Every structure is written in structure tokens, then in C-alpha cells.
Coordinates of C-alpha atoms and ligand atoms in Angstrom, one line a residue:
M1 CA 69.8 -50.5 -42.3
N2 CA 67.4 -51.5 -39.5
I3 CA 65.9 -54.9 -39.4
L4 CA 63.3 -55.7 -36.8
V5 CA 62.8 -59.4 -36.0
I6 CA 59.5 -60.5 -34.6
N7 CA 58.9 -63.8 -33.0
A8 CA 55.2 -64.1 -32.0
G9 CA 53.5 -66.6 -29.8
S10 CA 49.8 -66.9 -29.1
S11 CA 50.0 -64.5 -26.1
S12 CA 53.6 -63.2 -26.4
L13 CA 55.8 -61.4 -28.7
K14 CA 59.6 -61.2 -28.8
Y15 CA 61.4 -58.6 -30.9
Q16 CA 64.9 -57.5 -31.6
L17 CA 66.3 -54.7 -33.7
F18 CA 69.5 -55.1 -35.6
R19 CA 71.6 -52.6 -37.4
M20 CA 73.0 -54.2 -40.5
P21 CA 75.4 -55.0 -42.0
D22 CA 77.4 -54.9 -38.7
E23 CA 74.8 -57.1 -37.0
K24 CA 74.7 -54.9 -34.0
P25 CA 71.7 -55.6 -31.7
V26 CA 70.2 -52.2 -30.9
C27 CA 67.5 -53.3 -28.6
T28 CA 65.4 -56.3 -27.7
G29 CA 62.2 -56.9 -25.9
L30 CA 59.4 -59.2 -24.8
V31 CA 55.7 -58.6 -24.5
E32 CA 54.0 -61.2 -22.3
R33 CA 50.4 -62.1 -21.3
I34 CA 48.9 -60.2 -24.2
G35 CA 45.2 -59.8 -23.6
Q36 CA 45.4 -60.2 -19.9
A37 CA 45.2 -57.4 -17.2
D38 CA 48.8 -58.0 -16.2
A39 CA 50.3 -57.9 -19.7
F40 CA 53.7 -56.2 -19.8
I41 CA 56.6 -55.2 -22.0
R42 CA 60.2 -55.5 -21.0
H43 CA 62.4 -53.5 -23.4
K44 CA 66.2 -53.5 -23.2
Q45 CA 68.5 -51.2 -25.3
W46 CA 72.2 -50.6 -25.3
E47 CA 74.0 -47.3 -25.4
G48 CA 77.7 -48.0 -25.6
D49 CA 78.3 -50.5 -22.9
A50 CA 75.3 -49.3 -20.8
E51 CA 72.1 -51.3 -20.7
K52 CA 68.8 -49.5 -20.3
V53 CA 65.7 -51.4 -19.4
T54 CA 62.1 -50.0 -19.8
E55 CA 59.1 -51.7 -18.4
R56 CA 55.4 -51.1 -19.1
T57 CA 52.4 -52.9 -17.7
G58 CA 48.8 -53.2 -18.8
G59 CA 46.8 -51.8 -21.8
L60 CA 47.9 -54.5 -24.2
P61 CA 44.6 -56.1 -25.3
D62 CA 46.0 -57.7 -28.5
H63 CA 49.0 -58.0 -30.7
Y64 CA 48.1 -54.8 -32.5
A65 CA 48.2 -52.7 -29.3
S66 CA 51.3 -54.5 -28.3
L67 CA 53.3 -53.7 -31.4
H68 CA 52.1 -50.1 -31.3
E69 CA 53.4 -49.8 -27.8
V70 CA 56.7 -51.3 -28.9
L71 CA 56.9 -48.8 -31.8
A72 CA 56.1 -46.0 -29.3
I73 CA 59.1 -47.2 -27.2
L74 CA 61.4 -47.5 -30.2
A75 CA 60.5 -44.0 -31.5
T76 CA 60.3 -42.1 -28.2
P77 CA 61.9 -38.7 -28.9
G78 CA 65.2 -38.4 -27.1
T79 CA 65.5 -42.0 -25.8
G80 CA 64.2 -44.1 -28.7
V81 CA 66.4 -45.9 -31.3
I82 CA 64.5 -44.8 -34.4
S83 CA 62.7 -41.5 -35.3
S84 CA 59.8 -42.9 -37.3
P85 CA 58.4 -46.3 -38.5
D86 CA 60.0 -45.6 -41.8
D87 CA 63.4 -46.1 -40.2
I88 CA 62.6 -49.9 -40.2
A89 CA 63.6 -51.2 -43.6
V90 CA 62.7 -54.9 -43.1
V91 CA 60.5 -56.7 -40.6
G92 CA 61.6 -60.4 -40.3
H93 CA 58.9 -62.7 -39.0
R94 CA 59.6 -66.1 -37.5
V95 CA 56.8 -68.3 -38.9
V96 CA 56.7 -71.7 -37.4
H97 CA 55.2 -73.8 -40.2
G98 CA 56.1 -73.4 -43.9
G99 CA 54.8 -76.8 -45.0
E100 CA 56.4 -78.1 -48.2
Q101 CA 55.9 -74.7 -49.8
F102 CA 58.7 -72.7 -48.2
A103 CA 62.3 -73.8 -48.1
D104 CA 63.8 -70.2 -48.0
P105 CA 63.2 -66.8 -46.5
T106 CA 60.3 -65.4 -48.4
I107 CA 59.0 -61.8 -49.1
I108 CA 55.5 -61.6 -47.8
T109 CA 52.9 -61.0 -50.5
P110 CA 49.1 -61.5 -50.4
A111 CA 49.7 -64.9 -52.0
V112 CA 52.3 -65.9 -49.3
K113 CA 49.9 -64.8 -46.6
E114 CA 47.2 -67.0 -48.1
T115 CA 49.6 -70.0 -48.1
I116 CA 50.5 -69.4 -44.5
R117 CA 46.7 -69.4 -43.7
T118 CA 46.3 -72.7 -45.5
L119 CA 49.0 -74.1 -43.1
F120 CA 47.0 -73.1 -39.9
S121 CA 45.8 -76.7 -39.6
L122 CA 49.4 -78.0 -39.5
A123 CA 50.4 -75.6 -36.7
P124 CA 47.2 -74.4 -35.0
L125 CA 48.9 -72.9 -31.9
H126 CA 51.6 -71.0 -33.8
N127 CA 50.8 -70.0 -37.4
P128 CA 47.7 -67.9 -36.5
A129 CA 49.7 -65.8 -34.1
N130 CA 52.5 -65.4 -36.7
Y131 CA 49.9 -64.4 -39.3
T132 CA 48.3 -61.9 -36.9
C133 CA 51.7 -60.3 -36.3
I134 CA 52.4 -60.1 -40.0
E135 CA 49.1 -58.2 -40.5
V136 CA 49.9 -55.9 -37.6
A137 CA 53.4 -55.2 -38.7
E138 CA 52.1 -54.4 -42.2
K139 CA 50.0 -51.7 -40.7
T140 CA 52.5 -50.5 -38.1
F141 CA 55.5 -50.4 -40.6
P142 CA 53.7 -49.8 -43.9
H143 CA 56.9 -49.0 -45.9
A144 CA 59.0 -51.9 -44.6
R145 CA 59.6 -55.0 -46.5
Q146 CA 58.0 -57.9 -44.6
V147 CA 59.8 -61.2 -44.8
A148 CA 58.9 -64.7 -43.4
V149 CA 61.5 -67.1 -42.1
F150 CA 60.1 -70.5 -41.4
D151 CA 61.1 -72.9 -38.7
T152 CA 60.5 -75.9 -41.0
A153 CA 62.5 -74.5 -43.9
F154 CA 66.0 -75.8 -43.0
H155 CA 64.6 -79.4 -42.9
Q156 CA 63.1 -79.3 -46.4
T157 CA 66.4 -80.8 -47.7
M158 CA 65.6 -84.1 -45.9
P159 CA 65.3 -87.1 -48.2
P160 CA 62.0 -89.0 -48.4
Q161 CA 63.4 -91.9 -46.4
A162 CA 63.7 -89.5 -43.5
Y163 CA 60.5 -87.5 -43.9
R164 CA 58.0 -90.1 -45.0
Y165 CA 55.9 -92.2 -42.5
A166 CA 54.8 -95.7 -43.4
L167 CA 51.2 -94.7 -43.7
P168 CA 49.0 -95.4 -46.8
E169 CA 50.4 -93.3 -49.7
S170 CA 47.2 -91.1 -49.9
Y171 CA 48.0 -89.7 -46.4
Y172 CA 51.0 -88.1 -47.8
R173 CA 49.7 -87.2 -51.2
E174 CA 46.4 -85.8 -50.1
K175 CA 46.9 -84.7 -46.5
R176 CA 50.6 -83.9 -46.5
I177 CA 51.2 -86.1 -43.4
R178 CA 55.0 -86.3 -43.2
V179 CA 58.0 -85.2 -41.0
Y180 CA 58.5 -81.5 -41.2
G181 CA 60.8 -80.8 -38.2
F182 CA 61.2 -77.5 -36.3
H183 CA 63.9 -75.3 -34.7
G184 CA 65.4 -75.1 -38.2
T185 CA 66.6 -71.5 -37.7
S186 CA 68.6 -72.6 -34.6
H187 CA 70.0 -75.8 -36.2
K188 CA 71.1 -73.8 -39.2
Y189 CA 72.7 -71.0 -37.2
V190 CA 74.7 -73.3 -34.9
T191 CA 75.8 -75.8 -37.6
Q192 CA 77.1 -73.0 -39.8
K193 CA 79.1 -71.6 -36.8
A194 CA 80.5 -75.1 -36.3
M195 CA 81.4 -75.6 -40.0
V196 CA 83.3 -72.3 -39.9
W197 CA 85.0 -73.3 -36.6
L198 CA 86.0 -76.7 -38.0
Q199 CA 86.9 -75.1 -41.4
K200 CA 85.0 -78.0 -43.0
P201 CA 82.2 -77.1 -45.4
D202 CA 81.4 -80.9 -45.8
A203 CA 81.2 -81.5 -42.0
K204 CA 79.0 -84.2 -40.6
L205 CA 77.2 -82.7 -37.6
I206 CA 74.7 -83.5 -35.0
S207 CA 72.9 -80.4 -33.6
I208 CA 71.3 -80.9 -30.2
H209 CA 68.9 -78.0 -29.3
L210 CA 67.8 -78.4 -25.7
G211 CA 65.5 -75.6 -24.6
N212 CA 61.9 -75.8 -23.4
G213 CA 61.3 -77.5 -26.7
C214 CA 64.1 -79.9 -27.7
S215 CA 65.1 -81.4 -31.0
M216 CA 68.1 -82.8 -32.8
A217 CA 69.2 -82.6 -36.4
A218 CA 71.7 -84.6 -38.5
V219 CA 73.4 -82.2 -40.8
D220 CA 75.7 -83.1 -43.7
S221 CA 77.5 -80.4 -45.6
G222 CA 75.1 -77.8 -44.3
R223 CA 72.0 -79.7 -45.2
S224 CA 69.6 -81.2 -42.8
I225 CA 69.2 -84.9 -43.5
D226 CA 67.1 -85.9 -40.5
T227 CA 65.5 -84.4 -37.4
S228 CA 63.8 -85.7 -34.3
M229 CA 60.6 -83.6 -34.3
G230 CA 58.0 -84.8 -36.8
F231 CA 54.7 -83.8 -38.2
G232 CA 54.4 -81.6 -35.2
P233 CA 56.7 -80.7 -32.3
L234 CA 55.8 -83.6 -30.1
A235 CA 58.1 -86.3 -31.4
G236 CA 61.7 -87.1 -30.5
L237 CA 63.4 -85.9 -27.3
I238 CA 61.9 -85.5 -23.9
M239 CA 61.1 -81.8 -23.5
G240 CA 60.0 -79.3 -20.8
T241 CA 56.4 -80.2 -21.0
R242 CA 56.2 -82.6 -24.1
S243 CA 56.6 -86.3 -23.9
G244 CA 58.7 -86.8 -27.0
D245 CA 58.5 -90.2 -28.6
I246 CA 55.9 -92.6 -27.3
D247 CA 54.1 -95.5 -28.8
P248 CA 50.8 -94.2 -30.3
S249 CA 49.1 -97.3 -28.7
V250 CA 49.2 -95.3 -25.4
V251 CA 46.8 -92.8 -27.0
F252 CA 44.3 -95.5 -28.0
H253 CA 44.5 -97.2 -24.6
L254 CA 43.8 -93.9 -22.8
M255 CA 40.9 -93.2 -25.1
E256 CA 39.4 -96.6 -24.8
S257 CA 40.0 -97.5 -21.2
E258 CA 39.7 -94.1 -19.6
G259 CA 37.5 -92.3 -22.1
K260 CA 39.9 -89.5 -22.5
T261 CA 39.1 -87.0 -25.2
E262 CA 41.4 -85.8 -28.0
A263 CA 41.8 -82.4 -26.2
E264 CA 42.7 -84.1 -22.9
I265 CA 45.3 -86.3 -24.6
S266 CA 46.7 -83.4 -26.5
A267 CA 47.1 -81.4 -23.2
L268 CA 48.6 -84.5 -21.6
L269 CA 51.3 -85.0 -24.2
N270 CA 52.0 -81.3 -25.0
K271 CA 51.6 -79.6 -21.7
Q272 CA 51.7 -82.0 -18.8
S273 CA 54.4 -84.5 -19.8
G274 CA 58.2 -84.3 -20.3
L275 CA 60.2 -83.0 -17.4
L276 CA 57.1 -81.4 -15.9
G277 CA 55.2 -84.7 -15.8
L278 CA 58.2 -86.6 -14.4
T279 CA 59.2 -84.1 -11.7
G280 CA 56.5 -81.4 -11.3
T281 CA 58.6 -78.7 -12.9
N282 CA 59.8 -78.0 -16.4
D283 CA 62.8 -75.8 -15.3
M284 CA 66.0 -77.7 -15.6
R285 CA 67.6 -75.5 -13.0
D286 CA 65.1 -76.6 -10.3
I287 CA 65.5 -80.2 -11.4
R288 CA 69.2 -80.0 -11.1
K289 CA 68.9 -78.7 -7.5
A290 CA 66.6 -81.6 -6.8
V291 CA 69.1 -84.1 -8.2
R292 CA 71.8 -82.6 -6.0
A293 CA 69.4 -83.2 -3.0
S294 CA 69.2 -86.9 -4.2
D295 CA 65.6 -86.6 -5.3
A296 CA 64.8 -89.9 -7.1
Q297 CA 62.2 -88.6 -9.5
A298 CA 64.5 -85.7 -10.6
T299 CA 67.4 -88.2 -11.1
L300 CA 65.2 -90.5 -13.2
A301 CA 64.0 -87.6 -15.3
C302 CA 67.6 -86.5 -16.1
D303 CA 68.5 -90.1 -16.9
L304 CA 65.6 -90.5 -19.3
Y305 CA 66.3 -87.1 -20.9
A306 CA 70.0 -87.9 -21.5
Y307 CA 69.4 -91.5 -22.6
R308 CA 67.0 -90.3 -25.3
V309 CA 69.6 -87.8 -26.7
R310 CA 72.2 -90.6 -26.6
K311 CA 70.0 -92.9 -28.7
Y312 CA 69.5 -90.2 -31.3
I313 CA 73.3 -89.5 -31.4
G314 CA 73.7 -93.2 -32.2
A315 CA 71.0 -93.1 -34.9
Y316 CA 72.3 -89.9 -36.5
T317 CA 75.9 -91.1 -36.5
A318 CA 74.7 -94.1 -38.5
V319 CA 72.7 -92.1 -41.0
L320 CA 75.5 -89.6 -41.5
N321 CA 78.0 -92.5 -41.8
G322 CA 80.5 -90.5 -39.8
L323 CA 80.7 -87.6 -37.4
D324 CA 82.8 -84.5 -37.1
A325 CA 81.1 -82.7 -34.2
I326 CA 78.1 -82.7 -31.9
I327 CA 76.8 -79.3 -30.9
F328 CA 74.9 -78.4 -27.7
T329 CA 72.7 -75.3 -27.9
A330 CA 69.7 -73.5 -26.2
G331 CA 69.0 -72.9 -22.5
V332 CA 69.8 -76.4 -21.2
G333 CA 72.3 -77.4 -23.9
E334 CA 74.4 -74.2 -23.3
N335 CA 74.2 -74.1 -19.6
D336 CA 73.6 -77.5 -18.0
V337 CA 77.1 -78.9 -17.4
D338 CA 75.7 -82.2 -15.9
I339 CA 73.3 -83.0 -18.7
R340 CA 76.2 -82.6 -21.2
E341 CA 78.3 -84.9 -19.1
S342 CA 75.5 -87.6 -18.9
I343 CA 74.9 -87.4 -22.6
C344 CA 78.5 -87.8 -23.5
Q345 CA 79.1 -90.7 -21.1
D346 CA 80.1 -94.0 -22.7
L347 CA 80.1 -92.7 -26.3
D348 CA 83.8 -93.6 -26.8
Y349 CA 82.9 -96.2 -29.4
L350 CA 81.7 -93.3 -31.5
G351 CA 84.8 -91.3 -30.9
I352 CA 83.0 -88.8 -28.5
R353 CA 85.1 -88.0 -25.4
L354 CA 84.3 -85.1 -23.2
D355 CA 86.9 -83.1 -21.3
L356 CA 85.3 -82.8 -17.9
E357 CA 87.2 -79.7 -16.9
K358 CA 86.5 -77.8 -20.1
N359 CA 82.9 -78.8 -19.9
R360 CA 82.7 -77.0 -16.5
T361 CA 84.5 -73.9 -17.7
A362 CA 81.9 -71.4 -19.0
T363 CA 83.2 -68.8 -21.4
P364 CA 81.1 -66.7 -23.7
G365 CA 80.6 -67.7 -27.4
L366 CA 81.5 -70.9 -29.1
R367 CA 83.6 -73.3 -27.1
A368 CA 85.1 -76.8 -27.7
I369 CA 84.9 -79.1 -24.8
Q370 CA 86.1 -82.5 -26.1
S371 CA 89.2 -84.1 -24.7
A372 CA 92.5 -84.1 -26.7
D373 CA 92.0 -87.8 -27.8
S374 CA 88.3 -87.3 -28.9
R375 CA 87.9 -88.0 -32.6
V376 CA 84.7 -85.9 -32.6
A377 CA 84.5 -82.3 -31.6
I378 CA 82.0 -81.4 -28.8
L379 CA 80.9 -77.8 -29.2
V380 CA 78.8 -75.5 -27.2
V381 CA 77.4 -72.9 -29.6
P382 CA 75.0 -70.2 -28.2
T383 CA 72.1 -70.1 -30.5
N384 CA 70.7 -66.8 -31.9
E385 CA 67.6 -67.3 -33.9
E386 CA 66.8 -63.6 -34.1
L387 CA 70.2 -62.8 -35.6
E388 CA 69.9 -65.7 -38.0
I389 CA 66.5 -64.3 -39.2
A390 CA 68.0 -60.8 -39.6
Q391 CA 70.9 -62.3 -41.6
Q392 CA 68.6 -64.2 -43.9
C393 CA 66.5 -61.1 -44.4
Y394 CA 69.6 -59.0 -45.1
R395 CA 70.9 -61.5 -47.7
L396 CA 67.6 -61.6 -49.6
P397 CA 68.1 -60.0 -53.1
G398 CA 66.8 -56.5 -53.2
T399 CA 67.1 -55.8 -49.5
Ligands
ADP401 P1 62.9 -71.7 -25.3 O1 62.7 -73.0 -26.0 O2 61.8 -71.2 -24.6 O3 63.6 -70.7 -26.2 P2 65.4 -71.7 -23.8 O4 66.4 -72.1 -24.9 O5 65.5 -70.4 -23.3 O6 63.9 -72.1 -24.2 O7 65.6 -72.8 -22.7 C1 64.8 -72.8 -21.5 C2 65.3 -73.9 -20.6 O8 66.7 -73.7 -20.3 C3 64.6 -74.0 -19.3 O9 64.2 -75.3 -19.0 C4 65.6 -73.6 -18.3 O10 65.5 -74.3 -17.1 C5 66.9 -74.0 -19.0 N1 68.1 -73.3 -18.4 C6 68.3 -71.9 -18.5 N2 69.5 -71.7 -17.8 C7 69.9 -72.8 -17.3 C8 71.0 -73.2 -16.5 N3 71.9 -72.3 -16.1 N4 71.1 -74.5 -16.2 C9 70.2 -75.4 -16.6 N5 69.2 -75.1 -17.3 C10 69.0 -73.9 -17.7

């Protein structure tokens, strides 16, 4: 069975095709700058051990044209991986916001689409793009089952003490202002891998997703009980371009004393802050080079970044009332040896001790990097949100 996973952004689209049940990735690709003259597709497929890359540029005015071009590549006679759109049994869509309505993967019906529409105001940058791609995929693959997998779903198990804000009751009851949390598909995937590795279904885990966006989750027995992002993806950790936690008084101050508009402040906190704001780049690899060259701003940025993660480790150890493992994942978490070292420094009191040598030895797949005397396992688990979506689609009854 072929399951096509689609992860749409406002001007980009990532896709991956899996052959189930053996979970074999057949091909993967990325469409970027949709709607611009220099839009391009980069498609990669595997034949045995050989990797074949196809690139196409231009002629991609919208998501519809983009997905059609992807289909043309998938079904190219002789070199394609399918022979017709009907070879795709399921299209799994990553949908960012499922509100309180969706806690599980969901077969897309007109009513589900309508609900996703009502959630546009909660995720104005993401849900409209996800919705567009659902409509496009329905037309492109008319006989496939369309399934939505929500980024917020995994966190729907949080108790009210974790998800409620101390605002007047009506703000929750009428406007649904609460913590939703994101990166749920990634937190779920890596914590399940950790539970299997630990052979402990009731493990107490802290999942640390450090990519462009960054978040943490406290997970007890496979259930998310707290997470660092909030109503939107701005709260919590310092990220590539987002500030993470700040006192909302800063917003009022900037509005009152500098006359900044809501749009300017949104751009400031979402797009100009975080590592980018502190150093001028949001790419941790460049920041790392600058740290090695003794750049003071880059060093400060890494200190702030690691310190914030350490504070959340402390908080989540408390709310979990114990800890079996912390898990590093995503671009920075999987690859940046030094940030893992800074984060794990002086956490002996919590039983977290890093083996410096193991931390520096990169091997593929899950690896444990704690020292022999560490009470808590320290795991590096490569995330795979696309595979997690494919698995959730495959497990849906009737698929
Ligand atoms: P996204 O949230 O876009 O999925 P990723 O998980 O791909 O992000 O992470 C992107 C981040 O990972 C970038 O900031 C990049 O600098 C960082 N990154 C990737 N490789 C490395 C590396 N080898 N060392 C440090 N950081 C890395």
C-alpha cells in the first residue's frame, strides 16, 4: 500500500511516499517558493541503494500546479514510482492546528474540512495552507483516502492545570484561549522510540525538539502532560527566529512608547527574534562557527538557548515527579554536540550525567549518550514526522 504524506507551508510543500507495511520510503521531495518565478521542486527517490535526484524549476504558480507537477514526477513512465494517481491509497496531511476538536488522526470529510476552516484564526499562517493542500490532493488523488494528522493532537491529553491560562473564565469558554502545544507528531514519535528502547511503557520522559522551531514536552506513560509552546508557537524555548517566553509587558511598552503596530510586533517576535535577533543568523551551524571564533554575541545566544532548555528540564522533572530519560531531537538536537553538552551541564542533582565522548560520537539512529553513573538516560532520537504520519494513517481502521 502506498501512503503519500504531505506537509504544506504557505509557500512550500514537502512530501514523502511510503510503501506500507514495511515503512519503506520510496521517494521524498520539496517544493519551495511556490508562486514565485524561481519556484522549484527537488525530488529524491531510491532504487536499491542508488539515490536519484530530479530537479525542476519554474511554472509553479500555486499549490495545485505544484502537486500536479509532483504527481507527474511520481508517475513518469519508466522512471516514476507509481503508474497512476490511483496507486496512492492514502494521502496523510500534516495539519498544524486541530484545536480541541481533534486528538487523533482523522479521515477528512466535508465536516472535518469545515472544522479545520473554523480553526484558521488559531493558526493563520499554517491552517489555510494545509486546507488548500487537502483540496488540491482531493482533486489530484480522487480515489485516495485523505487523512489529517494534527500537530496539536498529541498534547490533548494535558490536564487543565497545564493547559489553562489564568485569564477570566470566559476567555477559555468562549474564545478557546488555552495552551495547545505543537510538534506533537515529533514528540510522539521520539518518545515512543524511547519507551521501546527503555522497555518501559510507563516511562517519564522529557522530549526536547530543537529545530528551527523548538519545543519541549513532558510525557508520562506515552501521554503528553505539559509542553512549552502555548496558544501559538511563540512561547517557551528560544528558537531560530522566535523569542520564546517573554513578559507580555514588553509588548505594551513597545506599543505605547514606540507606537509599534500589532503587525510589527508580531514580525518582531516571530521573525526577527530568537537566534536571528541575537546573532544575525538563525542557522545554528553558523552560530557555532562564530562561537569557536570567540564571538561574544554568538556565545551569549548559545548560553541563553541552553539555559532556557535547562529551566524547562527542571520544571518538567518536577511535574513528572521523576525522570527516566531526556530525548534530544530535530536539526539542532540531533546534530549540535556542544548545545547538548551545555544543556546537560550541572544537572547532576537531577541524575542527568552526559558521557562527553559518547556525545561526540555520531552514529545513525537512536543512541544513548549518558555516562555509566547517570540515573537518567540521555537519548538522541532522530525524528521522522513523515513516517509517524504514515504509521498513524496506516493504523486507522479500514485503511
Ligand atoms: P525544521 O524546524 O525546519 O524542521 P530542522 O529540524 O531541520 O528544522 O532544524 C533546522 C536547524 O537545525 C537549523 O537551525 C540548522 O542550523 C540546525 N542544524 C542542522 N544541522 C546541524 C548541525 N550539524 N549542527 C548544528 N545545527 C544544525
